[in-house]
XYZ file of C-alpha atoms in Angstrom:
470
model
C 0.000 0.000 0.000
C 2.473 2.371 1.094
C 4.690 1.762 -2.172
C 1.221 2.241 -3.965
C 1.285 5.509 -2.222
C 4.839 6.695 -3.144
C 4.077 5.924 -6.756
C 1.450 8.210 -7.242
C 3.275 10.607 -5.096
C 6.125 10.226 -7.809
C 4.297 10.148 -10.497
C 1.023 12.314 -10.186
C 2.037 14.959 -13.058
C 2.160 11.781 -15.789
C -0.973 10.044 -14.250
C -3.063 13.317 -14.648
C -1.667 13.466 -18.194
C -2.624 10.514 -18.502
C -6.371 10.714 -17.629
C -6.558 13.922 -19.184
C -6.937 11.214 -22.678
C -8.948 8.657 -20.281
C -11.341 10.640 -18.446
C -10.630 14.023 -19.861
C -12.694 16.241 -17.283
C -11.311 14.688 -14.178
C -7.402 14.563 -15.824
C -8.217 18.432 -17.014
C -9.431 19.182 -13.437
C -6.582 17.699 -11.825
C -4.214 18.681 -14.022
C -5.455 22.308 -13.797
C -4.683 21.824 -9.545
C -1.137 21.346 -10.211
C -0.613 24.160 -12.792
C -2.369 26.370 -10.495
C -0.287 25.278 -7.640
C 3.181 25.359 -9.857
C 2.202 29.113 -10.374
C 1.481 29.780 -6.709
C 4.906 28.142 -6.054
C 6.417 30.672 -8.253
C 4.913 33.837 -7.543
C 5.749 33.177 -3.822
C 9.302 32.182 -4.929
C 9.614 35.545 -7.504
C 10.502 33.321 -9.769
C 7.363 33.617 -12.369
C 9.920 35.019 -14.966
C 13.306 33.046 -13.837
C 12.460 29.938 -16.250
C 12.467 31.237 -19.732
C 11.212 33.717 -21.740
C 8.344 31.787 -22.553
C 6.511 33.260 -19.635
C 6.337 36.781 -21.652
C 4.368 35.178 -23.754
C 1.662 33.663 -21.260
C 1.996 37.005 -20.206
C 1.297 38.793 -23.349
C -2.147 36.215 -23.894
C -3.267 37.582 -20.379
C -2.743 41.078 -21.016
C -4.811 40.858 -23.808
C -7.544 38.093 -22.597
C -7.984 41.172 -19.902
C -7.745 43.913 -22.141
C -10.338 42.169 -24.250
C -12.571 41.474 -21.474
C -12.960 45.143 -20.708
C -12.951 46.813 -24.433
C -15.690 44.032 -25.001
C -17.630 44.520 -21.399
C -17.868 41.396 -21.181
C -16.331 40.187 -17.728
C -16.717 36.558 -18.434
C -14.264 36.420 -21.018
C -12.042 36.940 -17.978
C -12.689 32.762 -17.636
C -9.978 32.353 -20.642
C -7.013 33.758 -18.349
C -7.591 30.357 -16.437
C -6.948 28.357 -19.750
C -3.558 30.461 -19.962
C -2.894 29.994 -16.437
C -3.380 26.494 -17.189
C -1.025 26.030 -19.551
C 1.597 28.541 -17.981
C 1.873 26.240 -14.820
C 2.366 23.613 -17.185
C 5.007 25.722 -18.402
C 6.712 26.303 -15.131
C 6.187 22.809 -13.927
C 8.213 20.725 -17.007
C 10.961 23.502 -16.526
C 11.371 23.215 -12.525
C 11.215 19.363 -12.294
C 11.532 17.992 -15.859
C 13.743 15.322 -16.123
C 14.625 12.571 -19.758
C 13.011 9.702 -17.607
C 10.044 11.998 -17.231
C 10.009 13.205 -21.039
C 10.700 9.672 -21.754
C 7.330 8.582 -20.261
C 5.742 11.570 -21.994
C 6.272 9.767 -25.266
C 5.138 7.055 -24.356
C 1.523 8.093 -22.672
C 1.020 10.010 -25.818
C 1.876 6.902 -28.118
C -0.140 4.881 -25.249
C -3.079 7.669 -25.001
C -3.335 7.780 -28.950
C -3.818 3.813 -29.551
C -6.317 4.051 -26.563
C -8.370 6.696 -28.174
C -8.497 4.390 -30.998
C -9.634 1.685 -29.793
C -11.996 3.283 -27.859
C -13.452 5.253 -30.727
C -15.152 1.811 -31.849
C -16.952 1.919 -29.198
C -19.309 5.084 -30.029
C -22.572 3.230 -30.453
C -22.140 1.575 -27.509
C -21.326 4.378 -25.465
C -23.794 6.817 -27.005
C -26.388 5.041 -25.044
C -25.018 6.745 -21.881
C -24.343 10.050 -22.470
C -22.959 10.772 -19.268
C -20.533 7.899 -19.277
C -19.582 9.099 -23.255
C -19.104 12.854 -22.098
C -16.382 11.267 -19.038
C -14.565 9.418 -21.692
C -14.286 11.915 -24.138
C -15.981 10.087 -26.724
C -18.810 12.358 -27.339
C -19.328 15.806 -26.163
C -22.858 16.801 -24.245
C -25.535 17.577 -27.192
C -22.909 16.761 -29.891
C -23.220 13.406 -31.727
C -23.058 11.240 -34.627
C -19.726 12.444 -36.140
C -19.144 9.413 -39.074
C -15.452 9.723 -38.383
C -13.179 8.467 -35.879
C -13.876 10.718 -32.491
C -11.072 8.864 -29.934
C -11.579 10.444 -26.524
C -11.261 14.185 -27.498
C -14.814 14.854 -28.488
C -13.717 15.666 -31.807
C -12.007 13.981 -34.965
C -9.320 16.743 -35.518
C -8.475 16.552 -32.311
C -7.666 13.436 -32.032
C -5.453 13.624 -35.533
C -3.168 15.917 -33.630
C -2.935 13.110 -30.834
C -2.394 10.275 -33.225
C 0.343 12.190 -35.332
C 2.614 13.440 -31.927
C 2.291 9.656 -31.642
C 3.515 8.735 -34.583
C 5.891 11.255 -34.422
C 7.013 10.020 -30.843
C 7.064 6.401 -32.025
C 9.088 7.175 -35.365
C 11.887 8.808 -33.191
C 12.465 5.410 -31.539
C 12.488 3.405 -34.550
C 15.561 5.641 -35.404
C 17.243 5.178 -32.478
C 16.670 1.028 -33.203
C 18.072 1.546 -36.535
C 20.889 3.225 -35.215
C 21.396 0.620 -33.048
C 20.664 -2.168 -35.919
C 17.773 -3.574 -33.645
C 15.965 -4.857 -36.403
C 13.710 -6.778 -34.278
C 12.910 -3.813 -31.585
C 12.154 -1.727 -34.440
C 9.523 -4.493 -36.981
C 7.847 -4.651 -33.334
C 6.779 -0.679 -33.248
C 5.384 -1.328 -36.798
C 2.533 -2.901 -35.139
C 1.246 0.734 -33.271
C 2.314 2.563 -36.307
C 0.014 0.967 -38.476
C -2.755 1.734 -36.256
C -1.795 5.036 -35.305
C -1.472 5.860 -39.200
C -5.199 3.823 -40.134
C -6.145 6.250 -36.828
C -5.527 9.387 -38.865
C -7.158 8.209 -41.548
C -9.879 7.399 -40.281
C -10.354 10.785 -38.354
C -11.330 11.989 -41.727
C -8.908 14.588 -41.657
C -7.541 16.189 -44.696
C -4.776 18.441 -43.054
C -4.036 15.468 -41.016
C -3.612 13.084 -43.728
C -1.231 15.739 -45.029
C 0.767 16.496 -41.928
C 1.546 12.315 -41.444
C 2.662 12.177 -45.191
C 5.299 15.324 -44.183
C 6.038 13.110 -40.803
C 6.639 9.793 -43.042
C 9.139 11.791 -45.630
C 11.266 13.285 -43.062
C 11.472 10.257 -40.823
C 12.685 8.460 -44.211
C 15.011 12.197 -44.769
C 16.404 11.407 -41.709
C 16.588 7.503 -41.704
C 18.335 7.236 -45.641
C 18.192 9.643 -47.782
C 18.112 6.779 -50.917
C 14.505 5.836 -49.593
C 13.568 9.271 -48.604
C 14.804 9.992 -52.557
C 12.823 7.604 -53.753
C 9.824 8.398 -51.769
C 9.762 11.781 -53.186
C 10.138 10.339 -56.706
C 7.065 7.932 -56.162
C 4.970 11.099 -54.556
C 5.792 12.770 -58.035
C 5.220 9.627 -60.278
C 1.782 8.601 -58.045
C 0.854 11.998 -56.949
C -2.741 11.412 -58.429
C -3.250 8.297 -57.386
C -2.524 9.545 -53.529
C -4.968 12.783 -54.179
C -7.882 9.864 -54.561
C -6.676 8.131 -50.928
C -6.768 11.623 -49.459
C -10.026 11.219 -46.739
C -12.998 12.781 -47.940
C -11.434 14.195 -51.081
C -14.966 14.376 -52.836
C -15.683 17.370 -50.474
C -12.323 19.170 -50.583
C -13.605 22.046 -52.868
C -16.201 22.584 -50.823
C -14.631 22.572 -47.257
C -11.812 25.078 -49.006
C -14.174 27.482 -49.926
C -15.955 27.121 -46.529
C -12.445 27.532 -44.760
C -11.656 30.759 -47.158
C -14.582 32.235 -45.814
C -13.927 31.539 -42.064
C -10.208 32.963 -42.432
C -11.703 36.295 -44.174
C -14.271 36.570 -41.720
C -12.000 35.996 -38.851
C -9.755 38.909 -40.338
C -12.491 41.191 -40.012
C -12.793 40.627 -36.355
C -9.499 41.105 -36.049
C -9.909 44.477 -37.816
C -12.345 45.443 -35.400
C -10.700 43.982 -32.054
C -6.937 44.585 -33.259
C -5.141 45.286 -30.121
C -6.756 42.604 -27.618
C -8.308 40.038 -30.110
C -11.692 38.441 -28.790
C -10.537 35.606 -26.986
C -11.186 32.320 -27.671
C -14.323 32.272 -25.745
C -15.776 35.433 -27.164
C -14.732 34.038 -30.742
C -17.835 32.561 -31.311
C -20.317 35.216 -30.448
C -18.240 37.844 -32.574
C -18.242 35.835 -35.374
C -22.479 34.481 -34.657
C -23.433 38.086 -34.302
C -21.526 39.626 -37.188
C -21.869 36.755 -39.472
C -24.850 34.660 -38.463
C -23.462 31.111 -38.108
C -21.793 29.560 -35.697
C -18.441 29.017 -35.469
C -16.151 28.596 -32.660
C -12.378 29.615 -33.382
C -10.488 30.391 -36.475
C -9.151 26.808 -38.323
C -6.130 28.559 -38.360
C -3.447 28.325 -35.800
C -1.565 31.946 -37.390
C -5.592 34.043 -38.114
C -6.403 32.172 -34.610
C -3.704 33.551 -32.709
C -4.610 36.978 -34.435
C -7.899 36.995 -34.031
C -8.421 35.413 -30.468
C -5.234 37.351 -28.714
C -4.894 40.545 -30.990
C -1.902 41.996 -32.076
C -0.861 41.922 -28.698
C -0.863 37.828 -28.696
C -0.153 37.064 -32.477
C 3.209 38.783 -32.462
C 4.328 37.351 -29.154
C 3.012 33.928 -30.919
C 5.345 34.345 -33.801
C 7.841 35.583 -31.729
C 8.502 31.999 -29.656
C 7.756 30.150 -33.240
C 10.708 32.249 -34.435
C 12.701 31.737 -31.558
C 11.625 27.998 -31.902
C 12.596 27.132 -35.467
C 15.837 28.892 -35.048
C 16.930 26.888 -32.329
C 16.245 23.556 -33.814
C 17.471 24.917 -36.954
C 20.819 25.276 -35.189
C 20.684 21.978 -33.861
C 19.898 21.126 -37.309
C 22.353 22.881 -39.568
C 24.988 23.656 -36.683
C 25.439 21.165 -34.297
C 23.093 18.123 -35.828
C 24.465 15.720 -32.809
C 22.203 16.206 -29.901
C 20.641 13.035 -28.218
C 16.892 14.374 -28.787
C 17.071 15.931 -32.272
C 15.053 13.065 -33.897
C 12.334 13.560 -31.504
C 11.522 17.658 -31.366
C 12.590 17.735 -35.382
C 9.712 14.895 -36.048
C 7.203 16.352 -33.288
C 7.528 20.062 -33.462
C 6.090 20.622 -36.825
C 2.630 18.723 -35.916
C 1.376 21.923 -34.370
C 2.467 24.103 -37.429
C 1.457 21.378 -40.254
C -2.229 21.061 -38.715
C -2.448 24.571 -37.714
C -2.654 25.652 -41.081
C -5.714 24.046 -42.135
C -7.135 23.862 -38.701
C -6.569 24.744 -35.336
C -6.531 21.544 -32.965
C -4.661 23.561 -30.250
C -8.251 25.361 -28.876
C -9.235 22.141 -27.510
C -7.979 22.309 -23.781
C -6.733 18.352 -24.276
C -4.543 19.504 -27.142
C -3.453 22.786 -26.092
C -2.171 21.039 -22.681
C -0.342 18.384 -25.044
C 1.219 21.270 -27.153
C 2.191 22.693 -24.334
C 4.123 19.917 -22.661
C 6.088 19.038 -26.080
C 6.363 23.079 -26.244
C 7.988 23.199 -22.552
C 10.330 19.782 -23.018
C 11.655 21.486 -26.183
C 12.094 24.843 -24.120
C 13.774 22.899 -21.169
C 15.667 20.859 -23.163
C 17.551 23.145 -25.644
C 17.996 25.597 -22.911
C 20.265 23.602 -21.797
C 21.953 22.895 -25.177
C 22.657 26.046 -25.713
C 25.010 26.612 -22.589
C 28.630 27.724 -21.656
C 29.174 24.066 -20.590
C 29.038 22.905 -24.415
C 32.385 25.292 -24.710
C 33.852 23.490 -21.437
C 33.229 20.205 -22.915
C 34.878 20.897 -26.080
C 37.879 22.531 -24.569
C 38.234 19.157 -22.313
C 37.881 17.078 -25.307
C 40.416 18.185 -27.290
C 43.110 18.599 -24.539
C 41.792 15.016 -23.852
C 43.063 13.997 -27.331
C 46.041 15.480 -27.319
C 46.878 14.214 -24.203
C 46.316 10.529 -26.307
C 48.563 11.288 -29.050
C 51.398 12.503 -26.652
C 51.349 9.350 -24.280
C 53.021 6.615 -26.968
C 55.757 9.122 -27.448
C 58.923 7.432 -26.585
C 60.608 10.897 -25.184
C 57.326 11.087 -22.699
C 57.767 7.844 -21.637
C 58.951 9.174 -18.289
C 56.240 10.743 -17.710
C 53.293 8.080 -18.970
C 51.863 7.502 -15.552
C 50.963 11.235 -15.283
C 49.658 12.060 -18.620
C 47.336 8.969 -17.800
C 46.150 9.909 -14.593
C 45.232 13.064 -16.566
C 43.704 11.887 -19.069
C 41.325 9.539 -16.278
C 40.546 12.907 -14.474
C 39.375 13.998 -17.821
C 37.090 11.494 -18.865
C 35.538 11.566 -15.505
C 34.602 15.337 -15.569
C 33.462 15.018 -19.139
C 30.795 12.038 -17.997
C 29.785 14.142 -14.859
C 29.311 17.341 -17.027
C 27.663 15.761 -19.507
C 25.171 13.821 -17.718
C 23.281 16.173 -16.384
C 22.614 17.506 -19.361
C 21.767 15.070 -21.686
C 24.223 15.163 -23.890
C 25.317 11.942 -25.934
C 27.939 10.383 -24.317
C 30.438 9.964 -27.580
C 33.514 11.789 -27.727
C 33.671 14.687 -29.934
C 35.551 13.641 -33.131
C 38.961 14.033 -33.373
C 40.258 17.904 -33.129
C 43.697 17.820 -34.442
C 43.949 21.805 -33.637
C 47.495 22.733 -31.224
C 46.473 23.844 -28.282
C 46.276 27.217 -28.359
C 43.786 27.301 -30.813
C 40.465 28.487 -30.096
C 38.031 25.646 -31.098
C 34.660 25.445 -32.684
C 31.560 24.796 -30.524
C 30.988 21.136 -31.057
C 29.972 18.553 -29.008
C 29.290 15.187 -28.488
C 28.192 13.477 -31.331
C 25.213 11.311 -31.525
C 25.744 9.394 -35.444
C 25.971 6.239 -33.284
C 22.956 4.526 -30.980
C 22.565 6.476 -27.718
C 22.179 4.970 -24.257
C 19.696 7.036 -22.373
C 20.064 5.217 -18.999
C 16.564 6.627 -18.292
């Protein structure tokens, strides 16, 4: 009982996530407790702004959910600042106590949640029966019903394609690190929950996510071999007509286009008229009801939505941290290409951006938490990539190696014993530095620079299979 106990204790944050995709109003309700709490923690502390600059931005949404509130006069509005609170404790808790074995389970609850919501999306006749019991599993939301697509336990089908794809996403990033490894047999295992996660999107009906898991598939293949990734692309172009037919409800695509045009020019005239503070994403709907007569909740448009819901205010504080974002893992990219975790944030990150431009998955309170938590593991984990440490490290490395290439030298022979006591003392600070920060534990290639010279900022590599000793 007691080690019962100490497990939950130890691992609240991921069961909340957890039921957030299981029972979503009871994981929502307790995941809202600890956000809330997190933020208490901080303001007490004065540390609201210590984490990252990130928190401007939470900031910047509740400036203008408040400034909205009152240009509008309508004080309820002022209910969105506890969605943003919500997702800034998030924020503050991944960065104060996140840790790889804790990321690590991430990935897998969202593989985990996604093949769940599956499964339990053949279930909707059986659960539309009991309303009540649908509404607690996320199946079917109150007085909405009879979607002919795949629903999951997100109340809606687009929803749940943003799930599914992080998945598959997640779950590609793994089958790299098998092939790197040449674990053939580890990696024709996780072909089994891709299928299903893949059939999942599919069968969500979704257009832009049909789209977004072809993107997924070509750079998971870019970054596998680029001879199948080549020839991919060549099949795409050969077969590219062919595909348009598989695309999900590709009889209606004209149609939902023009329907979509509409929304964005729509939701650009709101923004006209509510520039500075937006409308909020609650007061969305009765803008757009009362101005345009139909209803229609937020802007199927991650960029207009931003706009739109947060005014100027919000939208350039949005782009701001997407900017910030993609040049970061750009750099990672282009510049250092060797950290442990690029696989995972190069495959996952550009789910929210892919979907977002069709749609806008993140104003479901499910989805925005999961953006959120991949948002604040790539925050936490490439603020510590790009550290003074890396500089340490590389400056230890290369005095390490030239500390090898002196010790065979007959006139040094003298001397041996010291030089390898050195080179020990090294190697030992170089594992203890590196550890904490996740960094792969493969020596930096060769630097065959004299030691004077100032040397480039790279680190250690990871072309070869990591150990994460999670």
């Amino acid at each position: 009982m007691n080690s019962l106990i100490h497990f939950i204790k130890e691992h609240a944050f991921e069961l909340a996530a957890v039921l957030c995709f299981a029972l979503p109003p009871v994981g929502l309700f307790i995941m809202l407790v600890f956000s809330l709490s997190e933020l208490y923690r901080h303001i007490k502390n004065k540390r609201l702004f210590s984490s990252s600059p990130v928190s401007l931005f939470f900031l910047c949404l509740l400036a203008a959910t408040t400034g909205a509130a009152v240009q509008m006069g309508e004080p309820l509005l002022l209910a969105e600042s506890l969605r943003i609170l919500f997702y800034w404790g998030i924020f503050l808790k991944i960065m104060g106590s996140g840790t790889r074995g804790r990321f690590k389970h991430f990935r897998w609850i969202v593989i985990g949640c996604g093949l769940y919501g599956i499964f339990i999306g053949w279930l909707p006749k059986m659960l539309s029966d009991a309303p009540v019991l649908a509404f607690l599993t996320g199946t079917e939301l109150l007085g909405f019903k009879h979607y002919n697509r795949l629903i999951g336990s997100t109340y809606n089908p687009n929803f749940t394609m943003f799930l599914l794809l992080v998945g598959i996403s997640f779950l590609f990033a793994e089958m790299l690190k098998d092939a790197g490894k040449k674990d053939w047999k580890n990696l024709i295992w996780k072909c089994i929950p891709l299928f299903f996660l893949s059939k999942g999107v599919f069968d969500t009906g979704s257009r832009a996510g049909f789209i977004s898991m072809i993107c997924i598939y070509f750079i998971f293949f870019f970054r596998w071999n680029k001879w199948i990734f080549g020839g991919g692309l060549l099949f795409l172009a050969l077969g590219a007509g062919k595909l348009a037919a598989v695309i999900p409800r590709v009889h209606s695509i004209e149609g939902s286009l023009t329907g979509r045009e509409k929304i964005w020019y729509h939701s650009y005239k709101i923004f006209e008229t509510h520039f500075l503070f937006g409308t909020t994403p609650l007061g969305f709907g009765q803008v757009y009801a009362s101005l345009f007569h139909k209803n229609i909740y937020h802007a199927h448009d991650i960029f207009i939505g931003f706009f739109v819901e947060y005014g100027a205010i919000g939208g350039i504080a949005f782009l701001a941290v997407l900017v910030m974002g993609m040049f970061k893992l750009g750099r990672l990219f282009f510049i250092k290409r060797n950290y442990r975790y690029l696989n995972i944030f190069l495959l996952s990150l550009p789910v929210i951006v892919l979907t977002g431009f069709l749609d806008e998955p993140v104003f479901s309170p499910q989805i925005g938490m999961l953006a959120v938590v991949l948002l604040s593991y790539w925050e936490w984990y490439s603020k510590r990539m790009f550290q003074p440490h890396v500089a340490f490290l590389n400056r230890l490395n290369v005095k390490h190696n030239i500390l090898k290439r002196q010790l065979p030298k007959p006139e040094l022979q003298s001397i041996s014993r010291a030089i390898t006591g050195e080179i020990k003392a090294i190697e030992s600070v170089v594992h203890e530095t590196a550890e904490p920060f996740e960094i792969c534990k493969k020596e930096v290639r060769n630097n065959r620079g004299k030691p004077d010279e100032k040397t480039p900022d790279k680190e250690l590599s990871d072309k070869t299979p990591d150990k994460e000793n999670e």
